[in-house]
CSV table of C-alpha atoms in Angstrom, one decimal:
chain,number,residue,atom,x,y,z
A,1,UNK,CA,0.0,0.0,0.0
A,2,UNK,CA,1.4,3.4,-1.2
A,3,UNK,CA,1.9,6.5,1.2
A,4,UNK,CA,-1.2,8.0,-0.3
A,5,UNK,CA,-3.2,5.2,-0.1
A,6,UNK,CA,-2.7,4.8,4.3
A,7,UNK,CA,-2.5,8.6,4.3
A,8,UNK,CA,-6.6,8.4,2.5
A,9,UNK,CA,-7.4,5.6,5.2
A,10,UNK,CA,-6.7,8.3,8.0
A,11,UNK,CA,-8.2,11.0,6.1
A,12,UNK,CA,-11.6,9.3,4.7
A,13,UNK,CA,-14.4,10.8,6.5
A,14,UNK,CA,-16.7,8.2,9.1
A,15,UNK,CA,-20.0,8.9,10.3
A,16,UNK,CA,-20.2,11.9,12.7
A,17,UNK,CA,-21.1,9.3,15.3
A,18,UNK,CA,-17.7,6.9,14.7
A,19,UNK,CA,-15.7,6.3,17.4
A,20,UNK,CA,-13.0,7.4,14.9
A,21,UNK,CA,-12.8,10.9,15.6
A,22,UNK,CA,-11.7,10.4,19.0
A,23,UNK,CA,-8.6,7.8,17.7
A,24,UNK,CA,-5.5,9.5,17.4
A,25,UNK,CA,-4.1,9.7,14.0
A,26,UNK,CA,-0.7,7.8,14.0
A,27,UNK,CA,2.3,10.2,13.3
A,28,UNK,CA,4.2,8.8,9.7
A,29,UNK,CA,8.4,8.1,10.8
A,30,UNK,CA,11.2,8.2,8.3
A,31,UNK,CA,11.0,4.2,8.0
A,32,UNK,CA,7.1,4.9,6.5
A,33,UNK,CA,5.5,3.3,9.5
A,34,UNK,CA,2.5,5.1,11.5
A,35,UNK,CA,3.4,4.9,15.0
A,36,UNK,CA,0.7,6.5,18.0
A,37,UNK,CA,-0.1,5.7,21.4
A,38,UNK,CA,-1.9,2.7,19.7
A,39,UNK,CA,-0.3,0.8,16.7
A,40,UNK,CA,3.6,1.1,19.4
A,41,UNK,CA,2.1,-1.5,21.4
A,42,UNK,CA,1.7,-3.8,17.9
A,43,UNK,CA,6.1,-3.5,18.6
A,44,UNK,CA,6.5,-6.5,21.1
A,45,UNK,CA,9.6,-4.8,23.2
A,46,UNK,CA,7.0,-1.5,23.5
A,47,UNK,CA,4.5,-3.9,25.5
A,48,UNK,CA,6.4,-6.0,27.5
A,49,UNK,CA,8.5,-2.8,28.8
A,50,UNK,CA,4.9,-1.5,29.6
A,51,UNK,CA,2.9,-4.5,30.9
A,52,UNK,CA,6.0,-5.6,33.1
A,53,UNK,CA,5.9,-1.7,34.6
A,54,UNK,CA,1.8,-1.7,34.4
A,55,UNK,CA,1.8,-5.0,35.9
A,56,UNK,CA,4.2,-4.3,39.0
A,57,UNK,CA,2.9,-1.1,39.9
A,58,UNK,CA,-1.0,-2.5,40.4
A,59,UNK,CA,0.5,-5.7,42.1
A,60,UNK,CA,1.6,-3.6,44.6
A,61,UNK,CA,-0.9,-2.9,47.7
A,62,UNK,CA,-2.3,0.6,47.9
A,63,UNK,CA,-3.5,1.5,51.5
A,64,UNK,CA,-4.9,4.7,53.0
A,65,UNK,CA,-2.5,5.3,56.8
A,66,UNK,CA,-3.6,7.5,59.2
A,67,UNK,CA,-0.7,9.7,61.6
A,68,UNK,CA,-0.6,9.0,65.3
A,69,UNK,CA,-0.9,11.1,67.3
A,70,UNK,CA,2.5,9.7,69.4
A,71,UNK,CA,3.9,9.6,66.1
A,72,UNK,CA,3.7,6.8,63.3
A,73,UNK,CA,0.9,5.5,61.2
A,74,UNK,CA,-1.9,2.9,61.0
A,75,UNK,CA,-3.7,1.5,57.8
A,76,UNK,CA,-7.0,3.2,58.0
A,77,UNK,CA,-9.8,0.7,56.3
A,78,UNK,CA,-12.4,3.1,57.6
A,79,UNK,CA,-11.5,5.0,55.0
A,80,UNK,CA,-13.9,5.0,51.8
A,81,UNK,CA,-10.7,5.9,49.7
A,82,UNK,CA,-8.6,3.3,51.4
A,83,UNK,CA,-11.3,0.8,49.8
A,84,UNK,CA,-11.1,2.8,46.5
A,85,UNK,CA,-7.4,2.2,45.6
A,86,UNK,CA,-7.0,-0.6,47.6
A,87,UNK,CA,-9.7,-2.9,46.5
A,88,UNK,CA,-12.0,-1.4,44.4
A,89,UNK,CA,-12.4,2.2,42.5
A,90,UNK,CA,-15.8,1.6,40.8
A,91,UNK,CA,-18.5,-1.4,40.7
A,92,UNK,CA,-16.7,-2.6,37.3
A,93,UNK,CA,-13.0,-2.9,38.4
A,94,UNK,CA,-10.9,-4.2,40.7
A,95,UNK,CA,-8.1,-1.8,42.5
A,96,UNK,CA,-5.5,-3.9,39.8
A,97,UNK,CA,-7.0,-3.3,36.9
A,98,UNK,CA,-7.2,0.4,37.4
A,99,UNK,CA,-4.1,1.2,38.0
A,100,UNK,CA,-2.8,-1.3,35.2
A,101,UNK,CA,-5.4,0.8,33.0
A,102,UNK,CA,-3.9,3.9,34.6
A,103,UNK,CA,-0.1,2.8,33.7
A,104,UNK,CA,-0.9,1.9,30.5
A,105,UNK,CA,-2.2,5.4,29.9
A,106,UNK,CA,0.7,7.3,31.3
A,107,UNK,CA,3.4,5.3,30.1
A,108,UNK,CA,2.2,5.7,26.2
A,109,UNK,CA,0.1,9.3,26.3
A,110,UNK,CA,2.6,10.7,28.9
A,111,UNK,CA,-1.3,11.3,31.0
A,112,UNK,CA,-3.8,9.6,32.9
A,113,UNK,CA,-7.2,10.7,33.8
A,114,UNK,CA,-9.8,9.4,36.2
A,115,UNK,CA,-13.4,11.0,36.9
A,116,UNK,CA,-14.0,11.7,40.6
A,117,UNK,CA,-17.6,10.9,42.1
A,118,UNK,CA,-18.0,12.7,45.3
A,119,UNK,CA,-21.4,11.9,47.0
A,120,UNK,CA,-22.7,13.5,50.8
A,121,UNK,CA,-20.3,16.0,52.6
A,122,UNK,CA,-18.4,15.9,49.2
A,123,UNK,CA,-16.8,11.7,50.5
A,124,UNK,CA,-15.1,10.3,47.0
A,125,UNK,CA,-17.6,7.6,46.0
A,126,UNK,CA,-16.1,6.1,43.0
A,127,UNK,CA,-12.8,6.7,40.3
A,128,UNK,CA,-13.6,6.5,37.1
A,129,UNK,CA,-11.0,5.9,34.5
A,130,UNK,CA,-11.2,8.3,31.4
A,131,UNK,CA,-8.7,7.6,27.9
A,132,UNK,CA,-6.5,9.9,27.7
A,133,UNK,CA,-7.5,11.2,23.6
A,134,UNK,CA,-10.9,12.3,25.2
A,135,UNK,CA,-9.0,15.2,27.6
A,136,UNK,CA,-7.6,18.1,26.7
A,137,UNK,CA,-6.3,20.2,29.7
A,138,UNK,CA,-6.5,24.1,29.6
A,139,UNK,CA,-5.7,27.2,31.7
A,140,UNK,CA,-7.8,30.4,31.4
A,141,UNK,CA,-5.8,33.3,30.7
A,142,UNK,CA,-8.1,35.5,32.6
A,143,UNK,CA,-8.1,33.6,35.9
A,144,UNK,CA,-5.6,31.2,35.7
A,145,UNK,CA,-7.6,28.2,36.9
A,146,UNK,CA,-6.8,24.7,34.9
A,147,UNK,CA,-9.7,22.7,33.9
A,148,UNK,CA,-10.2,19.4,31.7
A,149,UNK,CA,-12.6,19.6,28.4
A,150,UNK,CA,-14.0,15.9,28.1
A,151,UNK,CA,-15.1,15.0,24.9
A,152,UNK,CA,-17.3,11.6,24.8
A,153,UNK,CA,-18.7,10.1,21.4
A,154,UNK,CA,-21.9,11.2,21.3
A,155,UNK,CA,-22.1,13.8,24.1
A,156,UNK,CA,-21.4,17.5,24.5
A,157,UNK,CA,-18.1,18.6,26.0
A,158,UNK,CA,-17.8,18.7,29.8
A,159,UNK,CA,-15.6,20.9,32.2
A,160,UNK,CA,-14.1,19.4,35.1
A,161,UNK,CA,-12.0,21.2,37.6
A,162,UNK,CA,-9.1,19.9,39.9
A,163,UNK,CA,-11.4,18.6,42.4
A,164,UNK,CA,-13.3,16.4,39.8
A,165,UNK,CA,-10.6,14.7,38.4
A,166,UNK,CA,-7.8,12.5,39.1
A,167,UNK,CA,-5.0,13.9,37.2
A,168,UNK,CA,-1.5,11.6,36.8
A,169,UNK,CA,0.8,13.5,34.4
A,170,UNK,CA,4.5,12.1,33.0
A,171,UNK,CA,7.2,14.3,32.5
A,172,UNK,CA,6.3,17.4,31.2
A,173,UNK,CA,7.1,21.1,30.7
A,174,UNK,CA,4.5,23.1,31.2
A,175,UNK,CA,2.7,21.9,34.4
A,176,UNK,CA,-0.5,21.0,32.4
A,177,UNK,CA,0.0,17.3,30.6
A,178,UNK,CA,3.2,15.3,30.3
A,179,UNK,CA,4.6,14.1,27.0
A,180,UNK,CA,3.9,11.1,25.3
A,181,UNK,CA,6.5,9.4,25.5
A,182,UNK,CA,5.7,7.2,22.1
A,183,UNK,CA,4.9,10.8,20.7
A,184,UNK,CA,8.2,11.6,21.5
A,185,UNK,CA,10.5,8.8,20.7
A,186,UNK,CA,8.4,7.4,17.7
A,187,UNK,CA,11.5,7.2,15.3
A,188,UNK,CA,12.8,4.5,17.8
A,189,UNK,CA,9.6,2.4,17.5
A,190,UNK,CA,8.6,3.0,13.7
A,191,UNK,CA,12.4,1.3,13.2
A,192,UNK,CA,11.4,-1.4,15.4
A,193,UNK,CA,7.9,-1.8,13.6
A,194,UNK,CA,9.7,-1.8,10.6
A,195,UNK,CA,12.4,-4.4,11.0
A,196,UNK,CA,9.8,-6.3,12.4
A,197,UNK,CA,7.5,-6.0,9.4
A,198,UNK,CA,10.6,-6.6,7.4
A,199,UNK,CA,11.2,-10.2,8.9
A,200,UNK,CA,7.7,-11.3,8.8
A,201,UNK,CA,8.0,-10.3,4.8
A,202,UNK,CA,11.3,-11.8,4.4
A,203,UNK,CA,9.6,-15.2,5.8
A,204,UNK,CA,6.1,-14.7,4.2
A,205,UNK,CA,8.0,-14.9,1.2
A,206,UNK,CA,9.9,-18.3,2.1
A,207,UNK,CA,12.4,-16.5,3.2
A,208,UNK,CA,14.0,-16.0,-0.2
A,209,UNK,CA,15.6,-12.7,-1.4
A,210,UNK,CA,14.1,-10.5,-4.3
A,211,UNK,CA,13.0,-11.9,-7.0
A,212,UNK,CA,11.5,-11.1,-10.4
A,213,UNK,CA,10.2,-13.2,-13.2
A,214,UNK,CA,12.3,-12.8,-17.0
A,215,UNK,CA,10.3,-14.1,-20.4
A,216,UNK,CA,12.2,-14.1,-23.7
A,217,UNK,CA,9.0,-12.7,-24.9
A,218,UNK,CA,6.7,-10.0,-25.0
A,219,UNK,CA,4.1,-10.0,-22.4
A,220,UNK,CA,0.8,-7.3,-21.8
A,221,UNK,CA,0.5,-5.3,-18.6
A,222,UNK,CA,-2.3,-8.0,-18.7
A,223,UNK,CA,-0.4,-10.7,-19.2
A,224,UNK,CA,2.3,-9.9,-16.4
A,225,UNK,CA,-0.6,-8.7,-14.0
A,226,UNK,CA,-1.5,-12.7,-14.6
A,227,UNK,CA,1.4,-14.1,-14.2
A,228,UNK,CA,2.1,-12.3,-11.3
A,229,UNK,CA,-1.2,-13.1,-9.4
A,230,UNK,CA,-0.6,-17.0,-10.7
A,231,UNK,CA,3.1,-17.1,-8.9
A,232,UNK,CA,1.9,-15.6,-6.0
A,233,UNK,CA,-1.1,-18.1,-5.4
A,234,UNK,CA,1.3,-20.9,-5.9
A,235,UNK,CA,4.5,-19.9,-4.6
A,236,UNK,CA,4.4,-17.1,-2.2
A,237,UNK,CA,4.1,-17.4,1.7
A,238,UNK,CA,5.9,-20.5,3.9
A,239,UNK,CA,2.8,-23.2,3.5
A,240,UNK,CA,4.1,-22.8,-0.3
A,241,UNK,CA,7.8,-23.6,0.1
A,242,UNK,CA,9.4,-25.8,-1.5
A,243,UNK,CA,6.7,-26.7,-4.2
A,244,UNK,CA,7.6,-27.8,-7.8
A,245,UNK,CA,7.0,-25.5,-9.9
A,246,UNK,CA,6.5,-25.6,-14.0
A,247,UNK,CA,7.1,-21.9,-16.2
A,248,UNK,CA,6.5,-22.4,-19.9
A,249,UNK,CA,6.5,-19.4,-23.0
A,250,UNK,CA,10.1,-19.0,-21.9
A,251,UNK,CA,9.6,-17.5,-18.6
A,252,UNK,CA,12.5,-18.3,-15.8
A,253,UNK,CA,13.1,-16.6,-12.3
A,254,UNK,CA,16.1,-14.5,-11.6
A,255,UNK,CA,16.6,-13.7,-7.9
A,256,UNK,CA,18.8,-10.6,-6.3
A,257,UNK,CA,21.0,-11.4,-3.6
A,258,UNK,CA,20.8,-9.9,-0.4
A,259,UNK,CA,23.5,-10.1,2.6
A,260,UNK,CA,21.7,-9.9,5.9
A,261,UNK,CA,24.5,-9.5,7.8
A,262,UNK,CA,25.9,-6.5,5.1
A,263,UNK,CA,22.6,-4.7,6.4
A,264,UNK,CA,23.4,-6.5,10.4
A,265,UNK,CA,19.2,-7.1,10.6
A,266,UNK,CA,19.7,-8.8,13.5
A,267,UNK,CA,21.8,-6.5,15.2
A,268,UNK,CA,19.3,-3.9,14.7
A,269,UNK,CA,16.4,-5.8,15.7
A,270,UNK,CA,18.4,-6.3,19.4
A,271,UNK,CA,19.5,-2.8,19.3
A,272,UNK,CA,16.4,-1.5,19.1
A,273,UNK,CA,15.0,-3.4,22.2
A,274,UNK,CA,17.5,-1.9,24.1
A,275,UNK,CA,16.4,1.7,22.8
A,276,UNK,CA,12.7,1.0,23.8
A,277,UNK,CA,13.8,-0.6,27.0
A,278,UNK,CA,15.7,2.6,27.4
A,279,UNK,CA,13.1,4.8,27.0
A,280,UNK,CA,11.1,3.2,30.0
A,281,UNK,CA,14.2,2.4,32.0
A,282,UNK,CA,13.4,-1.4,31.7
A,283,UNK,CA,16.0,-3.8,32.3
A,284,UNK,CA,16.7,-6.2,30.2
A,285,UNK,CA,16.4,-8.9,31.6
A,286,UNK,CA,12.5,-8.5,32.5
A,287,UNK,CA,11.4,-8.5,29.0
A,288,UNK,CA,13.4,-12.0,28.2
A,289,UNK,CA,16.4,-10.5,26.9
A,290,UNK,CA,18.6,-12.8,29.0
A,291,UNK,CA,22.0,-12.2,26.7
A,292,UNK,CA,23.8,-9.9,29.0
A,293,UNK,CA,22.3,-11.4,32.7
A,294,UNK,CA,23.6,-13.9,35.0
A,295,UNK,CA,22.4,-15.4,38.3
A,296,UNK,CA,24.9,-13.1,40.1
A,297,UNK,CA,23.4,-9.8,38.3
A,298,UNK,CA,20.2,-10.4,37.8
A,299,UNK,CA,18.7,-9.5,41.5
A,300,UNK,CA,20.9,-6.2,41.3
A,301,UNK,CA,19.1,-5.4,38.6
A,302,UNK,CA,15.7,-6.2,39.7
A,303,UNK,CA,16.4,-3.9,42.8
A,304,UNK,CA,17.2,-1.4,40.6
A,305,UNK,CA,14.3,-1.7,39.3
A,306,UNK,CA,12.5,-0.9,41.9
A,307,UNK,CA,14.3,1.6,42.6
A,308,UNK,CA,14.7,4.0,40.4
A,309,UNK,CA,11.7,2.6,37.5
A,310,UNK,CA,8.7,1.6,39.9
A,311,UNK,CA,9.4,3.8,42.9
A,312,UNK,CA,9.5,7.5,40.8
A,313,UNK,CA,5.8,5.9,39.3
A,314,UNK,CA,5.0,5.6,43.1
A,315,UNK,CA,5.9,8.9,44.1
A,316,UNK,CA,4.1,10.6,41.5
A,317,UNK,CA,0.5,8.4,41.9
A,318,UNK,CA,1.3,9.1,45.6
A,319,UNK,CA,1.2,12.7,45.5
A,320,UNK,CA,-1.7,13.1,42.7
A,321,UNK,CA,-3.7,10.9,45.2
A,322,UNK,CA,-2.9,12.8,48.4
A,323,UNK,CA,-3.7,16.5,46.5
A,324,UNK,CA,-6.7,15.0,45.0
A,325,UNK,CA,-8.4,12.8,46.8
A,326,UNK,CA,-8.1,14.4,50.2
A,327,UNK,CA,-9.3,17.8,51.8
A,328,UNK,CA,-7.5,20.4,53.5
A,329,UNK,CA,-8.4,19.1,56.5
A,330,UNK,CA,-8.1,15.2,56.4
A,331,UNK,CA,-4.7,15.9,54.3
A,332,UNK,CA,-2.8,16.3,57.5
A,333,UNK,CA,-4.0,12.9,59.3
A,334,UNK,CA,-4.5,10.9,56.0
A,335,UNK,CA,-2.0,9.7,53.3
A,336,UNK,CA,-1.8,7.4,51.1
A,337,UNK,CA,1.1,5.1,49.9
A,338,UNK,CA,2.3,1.8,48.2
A,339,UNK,CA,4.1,-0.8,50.2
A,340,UNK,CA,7.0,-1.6,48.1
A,341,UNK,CA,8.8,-3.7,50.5
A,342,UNK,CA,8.0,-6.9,48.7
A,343,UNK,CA,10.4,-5.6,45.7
A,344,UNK,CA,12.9,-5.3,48.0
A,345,UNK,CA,12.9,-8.2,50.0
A,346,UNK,CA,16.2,-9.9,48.1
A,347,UNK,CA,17.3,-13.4,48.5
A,348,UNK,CA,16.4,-15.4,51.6
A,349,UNK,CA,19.8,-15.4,52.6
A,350,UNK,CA,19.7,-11.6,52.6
A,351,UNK,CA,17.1,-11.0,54.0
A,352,UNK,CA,17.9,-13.6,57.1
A,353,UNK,CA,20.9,-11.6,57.7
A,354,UNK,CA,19.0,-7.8,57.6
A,355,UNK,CA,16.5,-9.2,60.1
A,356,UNK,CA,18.7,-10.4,62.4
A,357,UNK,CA,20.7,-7.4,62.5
A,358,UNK,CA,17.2,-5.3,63.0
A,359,UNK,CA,16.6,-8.0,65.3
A,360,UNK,CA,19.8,-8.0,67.7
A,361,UNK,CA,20.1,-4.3,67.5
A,362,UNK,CA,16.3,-3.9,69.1
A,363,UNK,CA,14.9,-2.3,66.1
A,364,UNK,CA,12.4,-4.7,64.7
A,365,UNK,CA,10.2,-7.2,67.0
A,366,UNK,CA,9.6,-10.8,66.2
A,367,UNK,CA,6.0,-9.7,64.9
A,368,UNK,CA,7.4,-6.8,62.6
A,369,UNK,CA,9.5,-9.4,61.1
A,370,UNK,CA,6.6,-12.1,61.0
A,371,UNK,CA,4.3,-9.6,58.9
A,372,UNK,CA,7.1,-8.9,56.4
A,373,UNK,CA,7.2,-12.5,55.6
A,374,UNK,CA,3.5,-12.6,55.4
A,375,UNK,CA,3.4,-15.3,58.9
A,376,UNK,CA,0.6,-14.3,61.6
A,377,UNK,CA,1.8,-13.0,64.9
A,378,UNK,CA,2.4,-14.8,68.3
A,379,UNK,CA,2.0,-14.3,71.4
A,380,UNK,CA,4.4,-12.1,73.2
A,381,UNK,CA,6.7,-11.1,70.1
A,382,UNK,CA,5.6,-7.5,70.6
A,383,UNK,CA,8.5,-7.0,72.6
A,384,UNK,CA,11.8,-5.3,71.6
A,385,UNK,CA,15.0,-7.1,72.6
A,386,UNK,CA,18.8,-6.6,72.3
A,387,UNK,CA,22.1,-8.1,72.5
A,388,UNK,CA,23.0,-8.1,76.1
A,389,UNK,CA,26.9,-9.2,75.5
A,390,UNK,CA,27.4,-5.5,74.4
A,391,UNK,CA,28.6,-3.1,77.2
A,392,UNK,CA,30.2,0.0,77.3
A,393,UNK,CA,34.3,0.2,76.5
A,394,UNK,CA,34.6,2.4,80.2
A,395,UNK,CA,32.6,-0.6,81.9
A,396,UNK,CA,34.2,-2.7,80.8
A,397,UNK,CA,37.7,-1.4,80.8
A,398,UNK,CA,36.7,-0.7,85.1
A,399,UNK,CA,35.7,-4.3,85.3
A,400,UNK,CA,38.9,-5.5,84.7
A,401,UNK,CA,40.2,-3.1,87.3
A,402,UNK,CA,38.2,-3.9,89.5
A,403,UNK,CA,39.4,-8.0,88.7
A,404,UNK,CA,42.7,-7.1,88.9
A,405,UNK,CA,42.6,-5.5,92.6
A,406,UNK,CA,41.0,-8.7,93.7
């Protein structure tokens, strides 16, 4: 299909009513491929750098803590937001699969938007996720207030304000919306899409090079159209390989060589998953690229991972939730936040050694420890304890005095 021809499909006119007019038109790349916030996720590196971060960011448990007065914090289920982001934000889906829905939009339109019902004494009652292609986000140059213009298929625009929405932006420069980061970095992907598209040709065409067709006679445009249509029906795609095949009035096949390692396709196919797992600060290694990992490097990375990938994400839901979902008043006794310890957690070895450091030094109880390893309490291991072989040099140094006199 010629330029013209996908350029038409985008530009052909629907019914008023289509869904189509709120579908972003993909952006043509130098390759020729149409890459949006859509067709990237056709590229296989694009969605398994954005399911694995989706998918580890809704894993994780969302709970509402309320500040002690004597100082630190309690999970507060009484909450109706704690049941909101923890379990569930409306009657249709679970506390997972809206954030997941939430990632996905941030980490490909650079936003993510979520309607907030509020019902008596303005309590949130229900999120609501909205796609991203439906908001537009505005200031007014008279008053300076932002607000969102929603457009739904087959409704008027709406204006929401701050307090009606649930606003997560990416990075961005204008303290409105955050770039989309396919918008962005689409040459990377269209390359991908196109070395990909490349291969499946190559194969589709049992994986041969070029090749053309040569008769010692003169043929029509009809007569080559034919032919053409003929060879393809019997010849082309892998279920056709390796078929005899007869040509008669003269008519033999000349093929043009091609070097795939002159052009290095491979190279650029793994190249280019390291660019998109670049872009989302993916490792490796957790979308089955396994050529540079070992056993020794691989939880390093993973921690790093957590670090510096999912915990930023955190952060930034974290505050959006706080500014949004909570009042000036309850804002100073309520918070929200993930508990990310279970990313952390390391080898069992590790983490054996940490707790009985915590332990010995009287910083963690037997409980604390018990709950971090997901094991019910017991009786009496409330209680804080510590190494009792430990004294003081100058007692120590007056005890042997003291043994010496005797």
């Amino acid at each position: 299909m010629s330029f013209w021809q996908r350029l038409w499909q985008h530009l052909a006119a629907p019914p008023p009513s289509a869904d189509f007019w709120y579908v972003p038109i993909a952006q043509p790349t130098y390759t020729g491929k149409f890459v949006n916030e859509q067709t990237s996720l056709q590229c296989s590196a694009v969605y398994a750098c954005v399911r694995v971060i989706a998918e580890t960011v809704a894993s994780l448990p969302f709970n509402v803590y309320r500040r002690l007065p004597e100082g630190g914090k309690r999970v507060a289920t009484e909450h109706p937001v704690h049941y909101l982001i923890h379990d569930s934000p409306n009657e249709e889906l679970t506390a997972y699969e809206f954030w997941e829905t939430l990632m996905l939009h941030v980490l490909t339109w650079g936003n993510a938007y979520a309607r907030v019902l509020t019902g008596a004494r303005d309590v949130v009652t229900a999120l609501i996720p909205i796609p991203p292609d439906r908001v537009e986000v505005r200031r007014d140059l008279d008053t300076g207030v932002r607000y969102y213009r929603i457009s739904e298929p087959g409704k008027d625009p709406e204006i929401l304000f701050d307090d009606q929405i649930l606003h997560i932006p990416g990075l961005g420069y204008d303290g409105l919306r955050g770039y989309s980061p396919i918008e962005m970095q689409r040459q990377a992907v269209g390359l991908a899409l196109a070395a990909e598209e490349y291969g499946a040709r190559f194969f589709g065409n049992n994986a041969a090079p070029p090749m053309y067709l040569h008769s010692t006679q003169q043929l029509t445009d009809k007569s080559k159209e034919n032919l053409m249509q003929w060879f393809s029906r019997k010849f082309g795609g892998v279920s056709n390989s390796h078929k005899l095949g007869i040509l008669d009035n003269g008519v033999e096949i000349k093929t043009v060589p091609i070097n795939h390692r002159d052009i290095q396709f491979l190279e650029l196919r793994k190249f280019q998953i390291e660019e998109i797992a670049r872009i989302f600060r993916v490792p490796l290694h957790l979308i089955q690229n396994l050529d540079r990992s070992t056993h020794n490097n691989i939880e390093n990375q993973s921690i790093d991972f957590a670090m510096h990938t999912i915990r930023p994400w955190l952060v930034r839901i974290e505050k959006r939730v706080n500014k949004a979902l909570f009042g000036p008043r309850e804002s100073g006794t309520y918070f929200a936040e993930f508990v990310m310890e279970g990313l952390l957690r390391g080898d069992a070895k590790s983490r054996a050694e940490f707790y009985t450091a915590m332990r010995n030094a009287g910083i963690m109880t037997a409980n604390e420890i018990r709950e971090k390893e997901n094991l019910n309490p017991l009786p009496g291991g409330d209680e804080l304890f510590i190494q009792g072989a430990m004294v003081p040099v100058s007692q120590a140094a007056r005890a042997t005095t003291e043994e010496s006199a005797v």
